[in-house]
Amino acid sequence: MPLWCIYHPPGTFEDPTSKQTLARDITTIYTMVGLPAFYVVVNFIPLPPTSMYIGGAPNDSKSKPFIRFSIDHIAVRLPNEDAEYRRVVTKINEILKPHVADKGYGWEFHVGETERRLWSIDGFEPPAFGSEGEKLWVERNEAVPWEGGK
Amino acid sequence: MPLWCIYHPPGTFEDPTSKQTLARDITTIYTMVGLPAFYVVVNFIPLPPTSMYIGGAPNDSKSKPFIRFSIDHIAVRLPNEDAEYRRVVTKINEILKPHVADKGYGWEFHVGETERRLWSIDGFEPPAFGSEGEKLWVERNEAVPWEGGK
Amino acid sequence: MPLWCIYHPPGTFEDPTSKQTLARDITTIYTMVGLPAFYVVVNFIPLPPTSMYIGGAPNDSKSKPFIRFSIDHIAVRLPNEDAEYRRVVTKINEILKPHVADKGYGWEFHVGETERRLWSIDGFEPPAFGSEGEKLWVERNEAVPWEGGK
């Protein structure tokens, strides 16, 4: 469900361990609110400094590499309340801190929310948030037939 | 118009034929409702298992590679009706089946809808859905001046 | 803030200068309305003809390479007025002209607008559009603590 695309320059997230650790931490953002782990897809897209520009300057600052996170949320649309948005932003920054801030990287993220009814996994309509069907998907950690599903 | 980004692991969509066949089938989703073929852009973005994680696990399951489709729709905003959304999701899954399910791949897609008025091709404002201008673009399969266009 | 992903075939935007010049020109779209330059991130994502299809055909037309721009806007949501949308589209095309049209490339762009409250830079909530905090960020060209910020 959440799709994270992480654009990063050389010298950052080069070893698989650093990537998997981040991907696992990102996953907890969603599993802690009850979503299945397999919903969370994290793509690392490395870009050389000559392919990524910030304010027109190449992303080659060795002292402060810049990481750009582009995030799509689909399963749950947040209520239109400042406090709710702030809670999510704070949570994401908390999770990212050891992976970016503590390493001396700059970072930016934005989340787009898209229509849940235009979403499908393995041909299944994902069960409603908090439903019995979703609990089954959490337990199995894969898309399986669920009661009431199409 | 529709922009499809397909994130896929090694061992999937490696030969150009498998990619072009899928791209052509995707194109029919849109041409069958009357849109010009050239609106449909399909990008294949290969990612090694160490750059794509599902639920924190690398996408290296040889038994079930996972394909993630990220789709933007621009030309037509669906009416806010369950049946309409379901029809589109079903259609997409039907088209994808031989390319993913029948090959033993897991897959997920989501569609985001964006503002039509923030869209441009070759400097032209695309003609309205179902209009004479659009029929001209279908016929010519390229962006050309149309009556009433800017 | 604005995130531009530019999908382009071989033979286009191969030298860093052509990329940086475009990235700088894109940046002016935003700085001229008062936004900080460092908000603007431009990613060039090269794709071989066998990984990018337009209407089911590979993007290998040597006479007219095709460039696809995918743009996210976050800081400012446009008022829902035709004239406003048209102004932005015209401005973008004006900026792109020397980089695509004048080189004989075909091009398409679309802009998606996402929720400002789901956006963060270096752990900061970006200051409101046109605010004193934003002016400080413009002046410093980086994310710094601002009065009233969280």
Coordinates of C-alpha atoms in Angstrom, one line a residue:
Chain A
M1 CA 0.0 0.0 0.0
P2 CA 2.3 2.7 1.0
L3 CA 4.8 3.0 -1.8
W4 CA 8.0 4.7 -0.9
C5 CA 10.4 5.9 -3.5
I6 CA 13.8 7.0 -2.1
Y7 CA 16.0 9.0 -4.4
H8 CA 19.5 9.0 -3.0
P9 CA 23.0 10.0 -4.2
P10 CA 26.2 7.8 -4.3
G11 CA 27.7 7.3 -0.8
T12 CA 24.3 6.9 0.8
F13 CA 22.4 3.6 1.2
E14 CA 25.1 1.7 -0.7
D15 CA 25.2 -1.4 1.5
P16 CA 22.1 -3.6 1.5
T17 CA 22.0 -3.6 5.3
S18 CA 21.5 0.1 5.5
K19 CA 18.6 -0.2 3.0
Q20 CA 17.0 -3.2 4.6
T21 CA 17.2 -1.6 8.1
L22 CA 15.5 1.5 6.8
A23 CA 12.8 -0.5 4.9
R24 CA 12.1 -2.5 8.1
D25 CA 11.8 0.7 10.2
I26 CA 9.5 2.2 7.6
T27 CA 7.4 -0.9 7.7
T28 CA 6.8 -0.6 11.4
I29 CA 5.1 2.8 10.8
Y30 CA 2.3 0.9 9.2
T31 CA 2.3 -2.4 11.1
M32 CA 1.9 -0.5 14.4
V33 CA -1.4 0.8 13.2
G34 CA -2.5 -2.7 12.3
L35 CA -1.7 -2.9 8.6
P36 CA -0.1 -6.0 7.0
A37 CA 3.7 -5.8 6.6
F38 CA 3.6 -6.9 3.0
Y39 CA 1.6 -3.7 2.1
V40 CA 4.8 -1.7 2.5
V41 CA 6.9 -1.3 -0.6
V42 CA 10.2 0.6 -0.4
N43 CA 12.1 1.4 -3.6
F44 CA 15.7 2.8 -3.5
I45 CA 16.5 4.7 -6.6
P46 CA 20.1 5.8 -6.7
L47 CA 20.9 8.9 -8.7
P48 CA 24.3 10.3 -9.5
P49 CA 24.9 14.0 -8.6
T50 CA 24.5 14.9 -12.3
S51 CA 21.0 13.4 -12.3
M52 CA 19.6 15.1 -9.2
Y53 CA 19.5 18.8 -8.6
I54 CA 18.4 20.8 -5.6
G55 CA 17.6 24.4 -6.3
G56 CA 19.6 23.9 -9.6
A57 CA 22.7 22.6 -7.9
P58 CA 23.9 19.0 -8.3
N59 CA 23.4 16.7 -5.3
D60 CA 27.1 16.3 -4.7
S61 CA 27.6 18.0 -1.5
K62 CA 29.8 15.5 0.3
S63 CA 29.2 17.2 3.6
K64 CA 25.4 16.9 3.3
P65 CA 24.0 14.4 0.8
F66 CA 20.3 14.9 0.2
I67 CA 17.7 12.2 0.3
R68 CA 14.3 12.7 -1.2
F69 CA 11.4 10.5 -0.1
S70 CA 8.3 10.4 -2.2
I71 CA 5.5 8.5 -0.5
D72 CA 2.0 7.3 -1.6
H73 CA -0.6 6.4 0.9
I74 CA -3.6 4.4 -0.3
A75 CA -5.1 2.2 2.4
V76 CA -6.1 5.0 4.9
R77 CA -7.1 8.5 4.1
L78 CA -6.3 10.8 7.1
P79 CA -9.1 12.8 8.5
N80 CA -8.7 16.5 7.5
E81 CA -7.3 17.6 10.9
D82 CA -4.0 19.4 11.6
A83 CA -3.3 17.2 14.6
E84 CA -3.6 14.0 12.5
Y85 CA -1.3 15.2 9.8
R86 CA 1.2 16.4 12.3
R87 CA 1.1 13.1 14.1
V88 CA 2.0 11.2 10.9
V89 CA 4.7 13.7 9.9
T90 CA 6.3 13.5 13.4
K91 CA 6.1 9.7 13.3
I92 CA 7.8 9.5 9.9
N93 CA 10.6 11.9 11.0
E94 CA 11.1 9.9 14.2
I95 CA 11.6 6.7 12.2
L96 CA 13.9 8.4 9.6
K97 CA 16.1 10.2 12.2
P98 CA 18.7 7.4 12.7
H99 CA 18.8 6.8 8.9
V100 CA 19.2 10.4 7.7
A101 CA 19.7 13.1 10.4
D102 CA 22.1 11.0 12.5
K103 CA 24.2 10.3 9.4
G104 CA 24.4 14.0 8.5
Y105 CA 22.1 13.8 5.5
G106 CA 19.5 16.4 4.5
W107 CA 16.1 15.0 3.7
E108 CA 12.7 15.8 2.5
F109 CA 9.5 13.8 2.2
H110 CA 6.0 14.4 1.1
V111 CA 3.0 12.1 1.2
G112 CA 0.3 11.9 -1.5
E113 CA -3.0 10.2 -0.7
T114 CA -4.8 8.3 -3.5
E115 CA -8.1 6.6 -3.9
R116 CA -8.4 3.3 -2.0
R117 CA -10.9 2.0 -4.5
L118 CA -8.3 2.2 -7.3
W119 CA -6.0 -0.2 -5.6
S120 CA -5.5 -4.0 -5.9
I121 CA -3.0 -6.7 -4.7
D122 CA -2.6 -10.0 -6.5
G123 CA -6.0 -9.4 -8.1
F124 CA -7.8 -9.0 -4.7
E125 CA -9.6 -6.0 -3.4
P126 CA -7.8 -5.3 -0.1
P127 CA -10.1 -5.7 3.0
A128 CA -11.3 -2.6 4.8
F129 CA -9.0 -1.0 7.4
G130 CA -9.5 -2.7 10.8
S131 CA -11.7 -5.5 9.3
E132 CA -11.5 -9.2 10.0
G133 CA -10.3 -9.7 6.4
E134 CA -7.4 -7.4 7.1
K135 CA -6.5 -9.2 10.3
L136 CA -6.4 -12.4 8.2
W137 CA -4.0 -10.7 5.7
V138 CA -1.8 -9.5 8.6
E139 CA -1.7 -13.0 10.0
R140 CA -0.8 -14.6 6.7
N141 CA 1.3 -11.7 5.5
E142 CA 0.0 -12.2 2.0
A143 CA -3.1 -11.5 -0.1
V144 CA -5.5 -14.4 0.3
P145 CA -9.3 -14.8 -0.3
W146 CA -11.3 -13.1 2.5
E147 CA -14.9 -13.3 3.4
G148 CA -16.8 -10.5 1.6
G149 CA -13.9 -9.9 -0.7
K150 CA -14.1 -9.7 -4.5
Chain B
M1 CA -1.8 10.8 -20.1
P2 CA -1.8 7.7 -18.1
L3 CA 1.7 7.3 -16.8
W4 CA 2.6 3.8 -15.7
C5 CA 5.8 3.2 -13.7
I6 CA 6.5 -0.5 -13.3
Y7 CA 9.1 -1.4 -10.7
H8 CA 10.3 -5.0 -11.3
P9 CA 13.1 -7.3 -10.1
P10 CA 15.7 -9.1 -12.2
G11 CA 14.3 -12.1 -14.0
T12 CA 11.1 -10.3 -14.9
F13 CA 10.5 -8.2 -18.0
E14 CA 14.0 -8.7 -19.2
D15 CA 13.4 -9.2 -22.8
P16 CA 12.0 -6.3 -24.8
T17 CA 9.2 -8.4 -26.2
S18 CA 7.6 -9.1 -22.8
K19 CA 7.8 -5.4 -22.1
Q20 CA 6.4 -4.2 -25.4
T21 CA 3.5 -6.8 -25.2
L22 CA 2.5 -5.6 -21.8
A23 CA 2.8 -1.9 -22.9
R24 CA 0.6 -2.6 -25.8
D25 CA -2.0 -4.4 -23.7
I26 CA -2.0 -1.5 -21.2
T27 CA -2.5 0.9 -24.1
T28 CA -5.7 -0.9 -25.1
I29 CA -7.3 -0.1 -21.7
Y30 CA -7.3 3.5 -22.8
T31 CA -7.8 3.2 -26.6
M32 CA -11.0 1.1 -26.0
V33 CA -12.6 4.1 -24.2
G34 CA -11.6 6.3 -27.1
L35 CA -8.3 7.9 -25.9
P36 CA -5.4 8.4 -28.3
A37 CA -2.8 5.6 -28.1
F38 CA 0.1 8.0 -27.7
Y39 CA -1.3 9.3 -24.4
V40 CA -0.2 6.0 -22.8
V41 CA 3.4 6.1 -21.4
V42 CA 4.7 2.9 -19.8
N43 CA 8.1 3.1 -17.9
F44 CA 9.8 -0.1 -16.8
I45 CA 12.1 0.6 -13.9
P46 CA 14.2 -2.5 -13.0
L47 CA 15.3 -2.7 -9.3
P48 CA 17.7 -5.3 -7.8
P49 CA 16.4 -7.2 -4.8
T50 CA 18.6 -5.0 -2.6
S51 CA 16.8 -1.9 -3.8
M52 CA 13.2 -3.1 -3.4
Y53 CA 11.7 -4.2 -0.1
I54 CA 8.3 -5.7 0.6
G55 CA 7.4 -5.6 4.3
G56 CA 11.1 -5.1 5.0
A57 CA 12.2 -8.2 3.0
P58 CA 14.2 -7.9 -0.3
N59 CA 12.3 -8.6 -3.5
D60 CA 14.3 -11.7 -4.2
S61 CA 11.8 -14.5 -3.8
K62 CA 12.6 -16.5 -6.8
S63 CA 9.4 -18.4 -6.5
K64 CA 7.3 -15.3 -6.6
P65 CA 8.8 -12.1 -7.9
F66 CA 6.8 -9.0 -7.0
I67 CA 5.9 -6.3 -9.5
R68 CA 4.7 -2.9 -8.3
F69 CA 2.6 -0.7 -10.7
S70 CA 2.2 2.9 -9.9
I71 CA -0.3 4.6 -12.2
D72 CA -1.3 8.2 -12.8
H73 CA -4.6 9.0 -14.5
I74 CA -5.1 12.5 -15.8
A75 CA -7.4 12.8 -18.8
V76 CA -10.5 11.4 -17.1
R77 CA -11.6 11.7 -13.5
L78 CA -13.8 8.8 -12.5
P79 CA -17.2 9.5 -11.0
N80 CA -17.2 8.9 -7.3
E81 CA -19.1 5.6 -7.5
D82 CA -18.0 2.2 -6.3
A83 CA -19.1 0.4 -9.4
E84 CA -17.0 2.7 -11.6
Y85 CA -13.9 2.2 -9.6
R86 CA -14.4 -1.5 -9.5
R87 CA -14.9 -1.6 -13.2
V88 CA -11.5 0.0 -13.8
V89 CA -9.7 -2.2 -11.2
T90 CA -11.2 -5.3 -12.8
K91 CA -10.2 -4.2 -16.3
I92 CA -6.6 -3.5 -15.2
N93 CA -6.3 -6.9 -13.5
E94 CA -7.8 -8.6 -16.6
I95 CA -5.2 -7.0 -18.8
L96 CA -2.3 -7.7 -16.3
K97 CA -3.2 -11.4 -15.7
P98 CA -1.2 -13.0 -18.6
H99 CA 1.8 -10.7 -17.8
V100 CA 1.9 -11.3 -14.0
A101 CA -0.5 -13.8 -12.5
D102 CA 0.0 -16.4 -15.3
K103 CA 3.8 -16.1 -14.9
G104 CA 3.6 -16.7 -11.1
Y105 CA 4.4 -13.1 -10.2
G106 CA 2.9 -11.2 -7.3
W107 CA 1.6 -7.7 -8.2
E108 CA 0.1 -4.6 -6.8
F109 CA -1.2 -1.5 -8.4
H110 CA -2.7 1.8 -7.4
V111 CA -4.0 4.6 -9.5
G112 CA -3.8 8.3 -8.5
E113 CA -5.9 10.8 -10.3
T114 CA -4.5 14.3 -11.0
E115 CA -5.9 17.6 -12.2
R116 CA -6.5 17.5 -16.0
R117 CA -6.0 21.3 -16.3
L118 CA -2.4 20.8 -15.1
W119 CA -1.5 18.7 -18.1
S120 CA 0.1 19.5 -21.4
I121 CA 1.5 17.6 -24.4
D122 CA 3.9 19.2 -26.9
G123 CA 2.8 22.5 -25.6
F124 CA -0.9 21.8 -26.4
E125 CA -3.8 21.7 -24.1
P126 CA -5.3 18.3 -24.7
P127 CA -8.8 18.4 -26.2
A128 CA -11.7 17.4 -23.9
F129 CA -12.6 13.7 -23.5
G130 CA -14.9 12.6 -26.3
S131 CA -14.5 15.8 -28.3
E132 CA -13.9 16.3 -32.0
G133 CA -10.4 17.6 -31.1
E134 CA -9.7 14.3 -29.3
K135 CA -10.9 12.3 -32.3
L136 CA -8.5 14.2 -34.4
W137 CA -5.7 13.3 -32.0
V138 CA -6.7 9.7 -32.1
E139 CA -6.7 9.7 -35.9
R140 CA -3.3 11.3 -36.1
N141 CA -1.9 9.6 -33.0
E142 CA 0.0 12.8 -32.1
A143 CA -0.6 16.2 -30.6
V144 CA -1.7 18.6 -33.4
P145 CA -3.5 21.9 -33.4
W146 CA -7.2 21.5 -32.8
E147 CA -10.1 23.8 -33.1
G148 CA -10.7 25.6 -29.9
G149 CA -7.4 24.5 -28.5
K150 CA -4.8 26.8 -26.9
Chain C
M1 CA 8.8 20.9 -2.6
P2 CA 8.1 20.6 -6.2
L3 CA 9.5 17.2 -7.2
W4 CA 10.2 16.8 -10.9
C5 CA 10.9 13.4 -12.3
I6 CA 12.1 13.5 -15.9
Y7 CA 12.1 10.3 -17.8
H8 CA 14.2 10.6 -20.9
P9 CA 15.7 8.3 -23.6
P10 CA 19.4 8.0 -24.6
G11 CA 20.6 10.9 -26.7
T12 CA 18.8 13.4 -24.6
F13 CA 20.1 15.2 -21.5
E14 CA 23.3 13.2 -21.6
D15 CA 25.7 15.9 -20.7
P16 CA 25.5 17.4 -17.2
T17 CA 25.3 20.9 -18.5
S18 CA 22.0 20.3 -20.4
K19 CA 20.6 18.8 -17.2
Q20 CA 21.8 21.6 -14.9
T21 CA 20.6 24.3 -17.2
L22 CA 17.1 22.8 -17.3
A23 CA 17.1 22.2 -13.5
R24 CA 18.1 25.9 -13.0
D25 CA 15.4 27.1 -15.3
I26 CA 12.8 24.9 -13.6
T27 CA 13.9 26.4 -10.3
T28 CA 13.1 29.9 -11.5
I29 CA 9.4 28.9 -11.9
Y30 CA 9.3 28.7 -8.2
T31 CA 11.7 31.3 -7.0
M32 CA 9.9 34.0 -9.0
V33 CA 6.8 33.4 -6.9
G34 CA 8.9 33.7 -3.8
L35 CA 9.7 30.1 -2.9
P36 CA 13.1 29.1 -1.6
A37 CA 15.3 27.7 -4.4
F38 CA 16.3 24.6 -2.4
Y39 CA 12.6 23.4 -2.4
V40 CA 13.0 22.5 -6.1
V41 CA 14.2 18.9 -6.7
V42 CA 14.8 17.7 -10.2
N43 CA 15.5 14.0 -10.9
F44 CA 16.6 12.9 -14.3
I45 CA 15.8 9.2 -14.9
P46 CA 17.2 7.9 -18.1
L47 CA 15.4 5.0 -19.7
P48 CA 16.5 2.9 -22.7
P49 CA 13.9 2.7 -25.6
T50 CA 13.2 -0.9 -24.5
S51 CA 12.1 0.4 -21.0
M52 CA 9.8 3.3 -22.2
Y53 CA 6.8 2.9 -24.4
I54 CA 4.5 5.5 -25.9
G55 CA 1.2 4.0 -27.1
G56 CA 2.9 0.6 -27.1
A57 CA 5.9 1.7 -29.2
P58 CA 9.4 2.0 -27.8
N59 CA 10.8 5.5 -27.3
D60 CA 13.4 5.1 -30.0
S61 CA 12.3 7.5 -32.6
K62 CA 15.5 9.2 -33.3
S63 CA 13.8 12.0 -35.1
K64 CA 11.6 12.9 -32.1
P65 CA 12.7 11.6 -28.7
F66 CA 10.0 11.9 -26.1
I67 CA 10.5 13.3 -22.6
R68 CA 8.0 12.7 -19.9
F69 CA 7.8 15.1 -16.9
S70 CA 6.0 14.0 -13.8
I71 CA 5.7 16.9 -11.3
D72 CA 4.4 17.0 -7.7
H73 CA 3.4 20.3 -6.2
I74 CA 3.1 20.5 -2.4
A75 CA 3.7 24.0 -1.0
V76 CA 0.9 25.8 -2.8
R77 CA -2.5 24.4 -3.9
L78 CA -3.8 26.4 -6.8
P79 CA -7.2 28.0 -6.6
N80 CA -9.7 26.0 -8.6
E81 CA -9.8 28.4 -11.5
D82 CA -9.2 27.7 -15.2
A83 CA -7.1 30.9 -15.6
E84 CA -4.8 29.9 -12.7
Y85 CA -4.2 26.4 -14.0
R86 CA -3.6 27.8 -17.5
R87 CA -1.1 30.3 -16.2
V88 CA 1.0 27.6 -14.6
V89 CA 0.8 25.3 -17.6
T90 CA 1.8 28.2 -19.9
K91 CA 4.7 29.2 -17.6
I92 CA 6.0 25.6 -17.5
N93 CA 5.8 25.2 -21.3
E94 CA 7.6 28.6 -21.7
I95 CA 10.4 27.4 -19.4
L96 CA 10.7 24.0 -21.1
K97 CA 10.6 25.3 -24.7
P98 CA 14.4 25.8 -25.2
H99 CA 15.1 22.4 -23.5
V100 CA 12.6 20.3 -25.5
A101 CA 10.7 21.9 -28.3
D102 CA 13.7 23.8 -29.7
K103 CA 15.7 20.6 -29.7
G104 CA 13.1 18.7 -31.6
Y105 CA 11.9 16.6 -28.7
G106 CA 8.3 15.7 -27.9
W107 CA 7.2 16.2 -24.3
E108 CA 4.4 15.8 -21.9
F109 CA 4.0 16.9 -18.3
H110 CA 1.4 16.6 -15.6
V111 CA 1.3 18.1 -12.2
G112 CA -0.2 16.4 -9.1
E113 CA -1.0 18.5 -6.0
T114 CA -0.5 16.9 -2.6
E115 CA -1.4 17.8 0.9
R116 CA 1.0 20.5 2.3
R117 CA 0.5 19.2 5.9
L118 CA 2.1 15.9 4.9
W119 CA 5.4 17.5 3.9
S120 CA 8.6 18.0 5.9
I121 CA 12.2 19.1 5.2
D122 CA 15.1 18.2 7.5
G123 CA 12.6 17.5 10.2
F124 CA 11.0 21.0 10.0
E125 CA 7.5 21.9 9.1
P126 CA 7.9 24.3 6.2
P127 CA 6.8 27.9 6.9
A128 CA 3.5 29.1 5.3
F129 CA 3.6 30.5 1.8
G130 CA 4.6 34.2 1.8
S131 CA 5.4 34.2 5.6
E132 CA 8.3 35.7 7.4
G133 CA 9.6 32.2 8.1
E134 CA 9.6 31.4 4.4
K135 CA 11.5 34.6 3.7
L136 CA 14.1 33.5 6.1
W137 CA 14.3 30.1 4.3
V138 CA 14.7 31.9 1.0
E139 CA 17.5 34.1 2.4
R140 CA 19.4 31.2 3.9
N141 CA 18.4 28.8 1.1
E142 CA 18.1 26.0 3.6
A143 CA 15.8 24.7 6.3
V144 CA 16.4 26.5 9.6
P145 CA 14.4 27.0 12.7
W146 CA 11.8 29.7 12.2
E147 CA 9.5 31.5 14.6
G148 CA 6.3 29.6 15.1
G149 CA 7.7 26.5 13.4
K150 CA 7.6 23.0 14.9

